[in-house]
GROMACS .gro file of C-alpha atoms in nm:
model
  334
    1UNK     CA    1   0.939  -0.890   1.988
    2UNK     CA    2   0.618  -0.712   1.856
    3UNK     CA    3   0.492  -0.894   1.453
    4UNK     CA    4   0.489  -0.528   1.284
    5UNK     CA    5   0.803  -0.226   1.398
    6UNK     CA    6   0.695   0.100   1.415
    7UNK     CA    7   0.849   0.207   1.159
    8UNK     CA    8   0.659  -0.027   0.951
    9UNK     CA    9   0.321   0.102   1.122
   10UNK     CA   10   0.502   0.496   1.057
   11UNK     CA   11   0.559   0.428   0.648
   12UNK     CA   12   0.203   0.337   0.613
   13UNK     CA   13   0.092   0.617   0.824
   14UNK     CA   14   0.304   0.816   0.567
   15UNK     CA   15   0.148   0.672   0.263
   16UNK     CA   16  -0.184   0.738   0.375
   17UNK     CA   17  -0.109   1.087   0.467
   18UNK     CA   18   0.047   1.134   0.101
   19UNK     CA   19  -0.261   0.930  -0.068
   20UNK     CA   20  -0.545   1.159   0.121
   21UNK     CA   21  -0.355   1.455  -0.037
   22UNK     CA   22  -0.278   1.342  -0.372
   23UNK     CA   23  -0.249   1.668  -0.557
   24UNK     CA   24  -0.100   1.872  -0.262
   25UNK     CA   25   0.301   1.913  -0.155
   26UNK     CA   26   0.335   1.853   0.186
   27UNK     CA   27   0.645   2.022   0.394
   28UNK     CA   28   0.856   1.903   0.595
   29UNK     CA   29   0.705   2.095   0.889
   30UNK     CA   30   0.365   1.969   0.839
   31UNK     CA   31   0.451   1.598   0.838
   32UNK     CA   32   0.698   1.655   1.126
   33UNK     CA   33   0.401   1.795   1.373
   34UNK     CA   34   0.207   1.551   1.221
   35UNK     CA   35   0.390   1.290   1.357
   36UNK     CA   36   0.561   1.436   1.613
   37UNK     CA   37   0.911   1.323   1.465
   38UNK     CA   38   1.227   1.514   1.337
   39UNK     CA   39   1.256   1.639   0.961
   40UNK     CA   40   1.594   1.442   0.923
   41UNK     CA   41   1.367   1.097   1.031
   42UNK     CA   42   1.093   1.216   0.787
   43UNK     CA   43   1.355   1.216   0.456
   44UNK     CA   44   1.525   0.833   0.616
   45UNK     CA   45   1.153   0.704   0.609
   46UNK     CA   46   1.109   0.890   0.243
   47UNK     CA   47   1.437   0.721   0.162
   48UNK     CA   48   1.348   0.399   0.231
   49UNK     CA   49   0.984   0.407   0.063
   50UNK     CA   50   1.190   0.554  -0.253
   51UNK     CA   51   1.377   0.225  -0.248
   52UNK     CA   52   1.072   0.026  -0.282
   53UNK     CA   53   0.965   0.200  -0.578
   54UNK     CA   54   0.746   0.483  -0.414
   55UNK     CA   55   0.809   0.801  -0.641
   56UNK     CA   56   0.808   1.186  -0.472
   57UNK     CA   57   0.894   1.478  -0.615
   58UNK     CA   58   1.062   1.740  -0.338
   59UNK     CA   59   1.107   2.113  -0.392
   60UNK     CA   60   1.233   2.349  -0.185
   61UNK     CA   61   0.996   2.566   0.023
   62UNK     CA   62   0.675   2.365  -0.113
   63UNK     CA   63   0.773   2.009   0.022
   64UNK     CA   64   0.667   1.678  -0.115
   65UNK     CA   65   0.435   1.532  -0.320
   66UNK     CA   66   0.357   1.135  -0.382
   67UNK     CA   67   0.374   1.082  -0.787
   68UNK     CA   68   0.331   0.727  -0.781
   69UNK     CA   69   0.346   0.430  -0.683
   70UNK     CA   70   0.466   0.088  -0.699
   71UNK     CA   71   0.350  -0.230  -0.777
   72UNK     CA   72   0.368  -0.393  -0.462
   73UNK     CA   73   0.105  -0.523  -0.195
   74UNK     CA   74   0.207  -0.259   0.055
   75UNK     CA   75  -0.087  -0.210   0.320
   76UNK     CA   76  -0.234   0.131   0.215
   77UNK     CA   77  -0.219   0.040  -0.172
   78UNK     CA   78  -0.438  -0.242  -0.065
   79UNK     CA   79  -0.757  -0.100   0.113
   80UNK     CA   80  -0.902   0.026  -0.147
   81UNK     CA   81  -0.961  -0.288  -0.292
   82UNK     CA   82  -1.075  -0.486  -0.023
   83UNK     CA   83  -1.467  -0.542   0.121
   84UNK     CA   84  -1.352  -0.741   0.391
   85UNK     CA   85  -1.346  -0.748   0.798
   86UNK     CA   86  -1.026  -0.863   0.858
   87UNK     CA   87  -0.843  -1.040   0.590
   88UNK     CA   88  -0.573  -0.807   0.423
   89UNK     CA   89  -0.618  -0.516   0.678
   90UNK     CA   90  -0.273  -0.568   0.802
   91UNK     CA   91  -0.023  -0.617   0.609
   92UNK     CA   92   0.377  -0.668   0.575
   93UNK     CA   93   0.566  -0.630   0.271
   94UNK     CA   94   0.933  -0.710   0.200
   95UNK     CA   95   1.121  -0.681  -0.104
   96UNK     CA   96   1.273  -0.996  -0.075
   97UNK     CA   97   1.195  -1.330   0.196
   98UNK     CA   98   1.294  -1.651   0.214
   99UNK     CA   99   0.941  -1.792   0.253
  100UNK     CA  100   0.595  -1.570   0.313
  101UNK     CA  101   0.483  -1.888   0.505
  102UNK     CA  102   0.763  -1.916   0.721
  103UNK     CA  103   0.757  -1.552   0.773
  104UNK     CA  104   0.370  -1.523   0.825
  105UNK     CA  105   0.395  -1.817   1.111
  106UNK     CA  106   0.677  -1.638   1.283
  107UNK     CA  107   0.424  -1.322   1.273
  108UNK     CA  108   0.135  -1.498   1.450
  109UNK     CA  109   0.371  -1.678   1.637
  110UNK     CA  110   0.440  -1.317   1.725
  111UNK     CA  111   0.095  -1.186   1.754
  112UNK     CA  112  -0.023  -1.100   1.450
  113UNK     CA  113  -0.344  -0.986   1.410
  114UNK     CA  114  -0.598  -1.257   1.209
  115UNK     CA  115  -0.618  -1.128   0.842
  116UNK     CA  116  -0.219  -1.043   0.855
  117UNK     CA  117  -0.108  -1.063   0.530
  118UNK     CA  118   0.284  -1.127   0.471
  119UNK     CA  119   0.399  -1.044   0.103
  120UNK     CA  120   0.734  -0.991  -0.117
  121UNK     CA  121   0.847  -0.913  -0.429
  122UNK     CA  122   1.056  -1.183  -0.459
  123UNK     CA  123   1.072  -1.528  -0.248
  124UNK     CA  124   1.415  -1.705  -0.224
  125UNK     CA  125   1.321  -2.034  -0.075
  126UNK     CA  126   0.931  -2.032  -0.175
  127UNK     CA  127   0.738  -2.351  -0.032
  128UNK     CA  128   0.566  -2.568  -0.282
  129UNK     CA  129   0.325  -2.872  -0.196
  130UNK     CA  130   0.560  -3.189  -0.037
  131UNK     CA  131   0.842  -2.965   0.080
  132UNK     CA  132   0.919  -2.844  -0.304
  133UNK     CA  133   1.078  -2.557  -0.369
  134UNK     CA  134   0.808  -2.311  -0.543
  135UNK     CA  135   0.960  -2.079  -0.839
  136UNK     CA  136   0.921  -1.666  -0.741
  137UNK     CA  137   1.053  -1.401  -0.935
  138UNK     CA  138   0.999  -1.056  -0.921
  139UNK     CA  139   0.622  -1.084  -1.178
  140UNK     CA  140   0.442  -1.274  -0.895
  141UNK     CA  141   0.192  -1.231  -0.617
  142UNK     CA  142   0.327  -1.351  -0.388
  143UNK     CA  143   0.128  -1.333   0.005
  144UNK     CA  144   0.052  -1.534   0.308
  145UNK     CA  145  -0.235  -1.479   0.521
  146UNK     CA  146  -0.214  -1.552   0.897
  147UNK     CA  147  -0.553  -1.709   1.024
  148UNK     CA  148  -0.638  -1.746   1.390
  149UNK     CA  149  -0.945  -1.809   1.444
  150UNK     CA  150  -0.981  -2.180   1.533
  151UNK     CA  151  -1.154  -2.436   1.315
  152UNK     CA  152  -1.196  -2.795   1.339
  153UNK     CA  153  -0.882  -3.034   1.306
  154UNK     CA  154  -1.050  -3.261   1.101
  155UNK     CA  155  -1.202  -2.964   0.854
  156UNK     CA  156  -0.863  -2.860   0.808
  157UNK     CA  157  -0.801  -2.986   0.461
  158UNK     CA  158  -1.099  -2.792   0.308
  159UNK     CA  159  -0.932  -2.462   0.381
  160UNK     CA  160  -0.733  -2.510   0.068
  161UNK     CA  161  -1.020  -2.584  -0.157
  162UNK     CA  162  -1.180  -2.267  -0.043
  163UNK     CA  163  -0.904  -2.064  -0.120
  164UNK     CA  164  -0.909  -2.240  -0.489
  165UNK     CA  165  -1.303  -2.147  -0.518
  166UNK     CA  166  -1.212  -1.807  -0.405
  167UNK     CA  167  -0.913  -1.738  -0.610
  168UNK     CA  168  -1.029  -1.923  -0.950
  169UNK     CA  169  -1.358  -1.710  -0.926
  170UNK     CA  170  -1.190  -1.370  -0.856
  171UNK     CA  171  -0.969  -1.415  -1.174
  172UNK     CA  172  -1.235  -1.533  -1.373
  173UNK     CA  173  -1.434  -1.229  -1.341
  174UNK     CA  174  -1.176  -0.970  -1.343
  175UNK     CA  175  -0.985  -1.119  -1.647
  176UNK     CA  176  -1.275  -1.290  -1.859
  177UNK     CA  177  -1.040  -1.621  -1.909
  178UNK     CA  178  -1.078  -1.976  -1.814
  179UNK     CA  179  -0.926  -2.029  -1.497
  180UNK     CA  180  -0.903  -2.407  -1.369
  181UNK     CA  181  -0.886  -2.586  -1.059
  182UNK     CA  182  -0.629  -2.883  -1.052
  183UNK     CA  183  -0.674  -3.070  -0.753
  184UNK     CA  184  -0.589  -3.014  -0.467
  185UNK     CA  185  -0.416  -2.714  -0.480
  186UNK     CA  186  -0.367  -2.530  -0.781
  187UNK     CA  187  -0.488  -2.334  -1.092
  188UNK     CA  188  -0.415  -2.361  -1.407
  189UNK     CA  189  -0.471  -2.150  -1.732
  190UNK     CA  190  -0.483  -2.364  -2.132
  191UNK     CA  191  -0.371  -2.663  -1.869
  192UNK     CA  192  -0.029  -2.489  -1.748
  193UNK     CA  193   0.022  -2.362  -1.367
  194UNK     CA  194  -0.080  -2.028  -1.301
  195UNK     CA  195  -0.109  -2.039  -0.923
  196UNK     CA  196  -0.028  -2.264  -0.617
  197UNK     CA  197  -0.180  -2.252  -0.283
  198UNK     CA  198   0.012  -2.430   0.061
  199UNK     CA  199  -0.178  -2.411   0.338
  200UNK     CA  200   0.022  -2.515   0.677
  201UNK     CA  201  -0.148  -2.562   1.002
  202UNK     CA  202  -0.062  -2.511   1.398
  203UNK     CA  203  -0.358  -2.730   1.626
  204UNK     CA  204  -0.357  -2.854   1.935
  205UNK     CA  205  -0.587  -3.169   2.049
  206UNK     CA  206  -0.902  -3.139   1.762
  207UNK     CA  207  -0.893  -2.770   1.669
  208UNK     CA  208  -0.637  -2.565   1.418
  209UNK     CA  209  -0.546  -2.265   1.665
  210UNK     CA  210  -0.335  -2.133   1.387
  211UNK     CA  211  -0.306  -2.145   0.958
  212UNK     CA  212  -0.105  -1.962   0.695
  213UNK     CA  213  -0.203  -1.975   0.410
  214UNK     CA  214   0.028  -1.917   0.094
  215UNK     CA  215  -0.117  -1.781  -0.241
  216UNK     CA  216   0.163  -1.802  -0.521
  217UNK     CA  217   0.006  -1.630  -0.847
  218UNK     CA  218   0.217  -1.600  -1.142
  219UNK     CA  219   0.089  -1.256  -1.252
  220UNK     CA  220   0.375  -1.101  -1.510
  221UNK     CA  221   0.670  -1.372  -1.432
  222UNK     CA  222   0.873  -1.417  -1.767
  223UNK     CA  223   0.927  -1.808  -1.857
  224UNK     CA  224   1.323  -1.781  -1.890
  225UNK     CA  225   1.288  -1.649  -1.478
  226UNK     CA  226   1.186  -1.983  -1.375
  227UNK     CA  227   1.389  -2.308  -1.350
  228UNK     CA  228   1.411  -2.497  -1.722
  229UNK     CA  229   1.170  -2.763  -1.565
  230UNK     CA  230   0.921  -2.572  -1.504
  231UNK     CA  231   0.908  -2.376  -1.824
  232UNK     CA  232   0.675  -2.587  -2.027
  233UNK     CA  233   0.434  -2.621  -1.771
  234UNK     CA  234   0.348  -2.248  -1.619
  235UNK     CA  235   0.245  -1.966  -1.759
  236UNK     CA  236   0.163  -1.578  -1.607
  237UNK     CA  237  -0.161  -1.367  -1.619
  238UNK     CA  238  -0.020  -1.163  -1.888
  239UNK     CA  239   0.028  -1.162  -2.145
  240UNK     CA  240  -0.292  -1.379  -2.122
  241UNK     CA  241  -0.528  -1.066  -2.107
  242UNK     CA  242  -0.434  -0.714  -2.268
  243UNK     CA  243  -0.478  -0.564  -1.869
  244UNK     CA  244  -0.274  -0.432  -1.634
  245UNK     CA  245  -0.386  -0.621  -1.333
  246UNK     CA  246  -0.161  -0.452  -1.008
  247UNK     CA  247  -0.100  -0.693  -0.743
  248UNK     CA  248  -0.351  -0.510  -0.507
  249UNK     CA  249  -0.640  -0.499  -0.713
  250UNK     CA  250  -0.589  -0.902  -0.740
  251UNK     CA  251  -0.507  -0.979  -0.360
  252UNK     CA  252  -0.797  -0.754  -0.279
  253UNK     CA  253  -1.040  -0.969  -0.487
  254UNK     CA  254  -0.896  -1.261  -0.385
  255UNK     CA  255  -0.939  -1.199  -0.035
  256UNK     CA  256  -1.238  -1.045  -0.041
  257UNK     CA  257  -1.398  -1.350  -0.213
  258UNK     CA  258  -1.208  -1.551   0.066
  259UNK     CA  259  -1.327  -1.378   0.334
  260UNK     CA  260  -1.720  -1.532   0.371
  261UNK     CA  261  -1.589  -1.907   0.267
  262UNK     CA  262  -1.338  -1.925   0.532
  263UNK     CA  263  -1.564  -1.727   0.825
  264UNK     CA  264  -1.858  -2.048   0.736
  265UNK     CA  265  -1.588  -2.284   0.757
  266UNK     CA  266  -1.449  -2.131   1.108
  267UNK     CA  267  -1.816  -2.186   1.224
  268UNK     CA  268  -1.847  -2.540   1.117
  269UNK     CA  269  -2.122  -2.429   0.900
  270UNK     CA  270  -2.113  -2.544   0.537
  271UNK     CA  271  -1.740  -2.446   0.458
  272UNK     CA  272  -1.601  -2.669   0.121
  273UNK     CA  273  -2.024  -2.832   0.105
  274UNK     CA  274  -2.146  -2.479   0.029
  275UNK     CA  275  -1.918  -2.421  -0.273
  276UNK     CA  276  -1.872  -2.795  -0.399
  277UNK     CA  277  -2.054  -2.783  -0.672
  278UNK     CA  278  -1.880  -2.436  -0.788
  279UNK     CA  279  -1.526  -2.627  -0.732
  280UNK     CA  280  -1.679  -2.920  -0.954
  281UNK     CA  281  -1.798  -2.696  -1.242
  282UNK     CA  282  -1.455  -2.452  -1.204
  283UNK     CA  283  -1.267  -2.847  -1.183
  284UNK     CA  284  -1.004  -2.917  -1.477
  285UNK     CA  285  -0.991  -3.291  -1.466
  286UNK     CA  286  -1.344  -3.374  -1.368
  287UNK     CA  287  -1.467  -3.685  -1.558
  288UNK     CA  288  -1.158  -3.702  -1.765
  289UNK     CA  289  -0.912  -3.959  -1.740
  290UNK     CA  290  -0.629  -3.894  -1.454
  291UNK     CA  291  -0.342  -4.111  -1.300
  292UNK     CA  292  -0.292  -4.023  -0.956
  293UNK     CA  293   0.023  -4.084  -0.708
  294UNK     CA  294  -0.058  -4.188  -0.375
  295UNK     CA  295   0.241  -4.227  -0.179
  296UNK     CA  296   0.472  -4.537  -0.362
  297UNK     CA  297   0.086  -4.643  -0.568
  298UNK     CA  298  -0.038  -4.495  -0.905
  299UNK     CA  299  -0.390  -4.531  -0.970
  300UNK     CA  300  -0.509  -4.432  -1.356
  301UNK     CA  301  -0.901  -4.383  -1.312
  302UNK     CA  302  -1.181  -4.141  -1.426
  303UNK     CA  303  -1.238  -3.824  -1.165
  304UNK     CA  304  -1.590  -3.892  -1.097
  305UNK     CA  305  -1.674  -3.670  -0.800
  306UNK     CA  306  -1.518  -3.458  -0.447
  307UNK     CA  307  -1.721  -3.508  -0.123
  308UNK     CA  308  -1.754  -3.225   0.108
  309UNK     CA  309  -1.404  -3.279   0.245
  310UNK     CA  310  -1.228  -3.267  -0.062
  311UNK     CA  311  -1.213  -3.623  -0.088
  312UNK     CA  312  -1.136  -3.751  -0.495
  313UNK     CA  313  -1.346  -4.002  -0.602
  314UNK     CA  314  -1.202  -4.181  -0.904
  315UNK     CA  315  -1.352  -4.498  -1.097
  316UNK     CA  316  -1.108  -4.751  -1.184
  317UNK     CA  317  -1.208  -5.048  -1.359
  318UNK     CA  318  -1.555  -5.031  -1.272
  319UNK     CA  319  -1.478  -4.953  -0.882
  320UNK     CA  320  -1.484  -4.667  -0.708
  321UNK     CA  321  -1.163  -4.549  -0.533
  322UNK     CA  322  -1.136  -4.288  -0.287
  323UNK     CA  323  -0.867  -4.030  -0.317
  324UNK     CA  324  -0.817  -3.822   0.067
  325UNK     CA  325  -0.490  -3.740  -0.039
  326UNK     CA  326  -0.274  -3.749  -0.333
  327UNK     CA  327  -0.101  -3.540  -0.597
  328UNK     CA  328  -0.229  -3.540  -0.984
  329UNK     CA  329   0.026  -3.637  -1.224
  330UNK     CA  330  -0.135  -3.692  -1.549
  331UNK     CA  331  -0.454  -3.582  -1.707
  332UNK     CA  332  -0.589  -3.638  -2.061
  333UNK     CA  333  -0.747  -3.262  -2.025
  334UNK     CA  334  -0.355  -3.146  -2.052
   0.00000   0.00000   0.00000
């Protein structure tokens, strides 16, 4: 079983084509010696781009013409918006999946290229931190990158506060608004969720052979489309700013910003040291007043500092408590 059909690798071929002649119809004849396939497979791969949102306007004798297009992290919508090597340069869109990080393990189980990136419109059985379920509607970004190239077991946990760095920074400058890092995992805008990242590893002996790394952003999601307990604490991207921010001009950032961070970390250079002090000032809770869960303990402390491997330091009582691992649960910034 090959990660990517060819008729995936044919639609994008197809996009292109219609993208590098945006003003021009294109007949049926031309794209059929283009690629060397029959006119009746030409209007079934048409078809099935129409149902994902992809607009064309067909007239007899002159052919086909691309009017628009969707909103929808589809490989050739993405390029343009990307200034990276390899993350985002493949990439594998469904309308609707169970999980993008059980899908984009099953592609580099499959060999996937490193950079794959698996996205839907929708997720059924999304994967939150601590096997939760994770809320996404149709409104989200929803994507997975599959990573490959092999970093240290025991730097494993700073890939997530990368992606955090990475993500918080992109939206800050494209949007202008005060993005926040929650630790570990998650960004919040006026103290309410905006965005989760799940990072979930494959290693062998010392080194991670394999990560995917999930990226839930809630870019246009409507309140009443997530579960009643989660109502009062997320919120979406808009309508935060007056902008229409697509879903490709946000991965691309994202990634792109990504990209450097995670190519230090593969080679054991400064990874999550060379950004710490950005994740401290970008840090919602730091030197506030936070009760932490750690397994069956709570610990109520002040967040006093993160150590290049995303260890929380927290001062309780006059004593200094150190936080590897843990989930927030209160915070006097909220």
């Amino acid at each position: 079983m090959s990660w990517r059909t060819p008729a995936d690798a044919l639609r994008n071929e197809l996009i292109e084509l219609f993208l590098n002649h945006p003003t021009e119809s294109l007949s049926g004849e031309t794209i059929s010696e283009h690629f060397h396939i029959s006119r009746t497979a030409i209007w079934k791969h048409l078809e099935h781009l129409e149902s994902l949102g992809f607009v064309f306007d067909a007239a007899p004798r002159r052919g086909y013409r691309l009017l628009s297009t969707p909103d929808i992290l589809f490989e050739p919508l993405l390029q343009p918006h990307l200034s990276t090597h390899s993350l985002g340069r493949s990439v594998l869109y469904r309308p609707v999946i169970d999980s993008t990080n059980r899908w984009a393990m099953e592609l580099a189980e499959h060999g996937a290229p490193h950079g794959t990136v698996a996205s839907a419109k929708e997720q059924s059985a999304g994967k939150g931190r601590r096997g939760r379920m994770w809320a996404s509607p149709e409104g989200g970004l929803w994507m997975t990158l599959v990573l490959t190239k092999p970093i240290p077991l025991s730097r494993a946990g700073e890939l997530t506060l990368l992606a955090g760095v990475a993500a918080a920074q992109s939206l800050r400058t494209l949007t202008g608004l005060d993005i926040r890092i929650k630790w570990p995992n998650d960004l919040l805008l006026n103290g309410r969720k905006l965005c989760g990242i799940l990072a979930e590893i494959r290693a062998e002996a010392e080194t991670v052979h394999t990560a995917v790394l999930g990226i839930g952003l809630n870019l246009t999601v409507a309140r009443e489309d997530v579960p009643a307990l989660l109502q009062e604490t997320m919120i979406s991207l808009s309508p935060s700013t007056s902008s229409p921010w697509t879903k490709a001009r946000v991965a691309g950032a994202i990634l792109s910003a990504l990209e450097p961070l995670y190519d230090s970390l593969c080679q054991d250079a400064a990874g999550f040291s060379g950004v710490r002090s950005e994740w401290i000032a970008l840090c919602a809770h730091m030197q506030r007043t936070i009760t932490v869960r750690l397994g069956e303990q709570v610990v109520t402390g002040t967040c006093v500092d993160i150590d290049e491997r995303g260890t929380l330091t927290i001062e309780v009582e006059g004593k200094r408590v150190q936080v590897p691992s843990g989930e927030i649960v209160r915070t006097e910034v909220w």
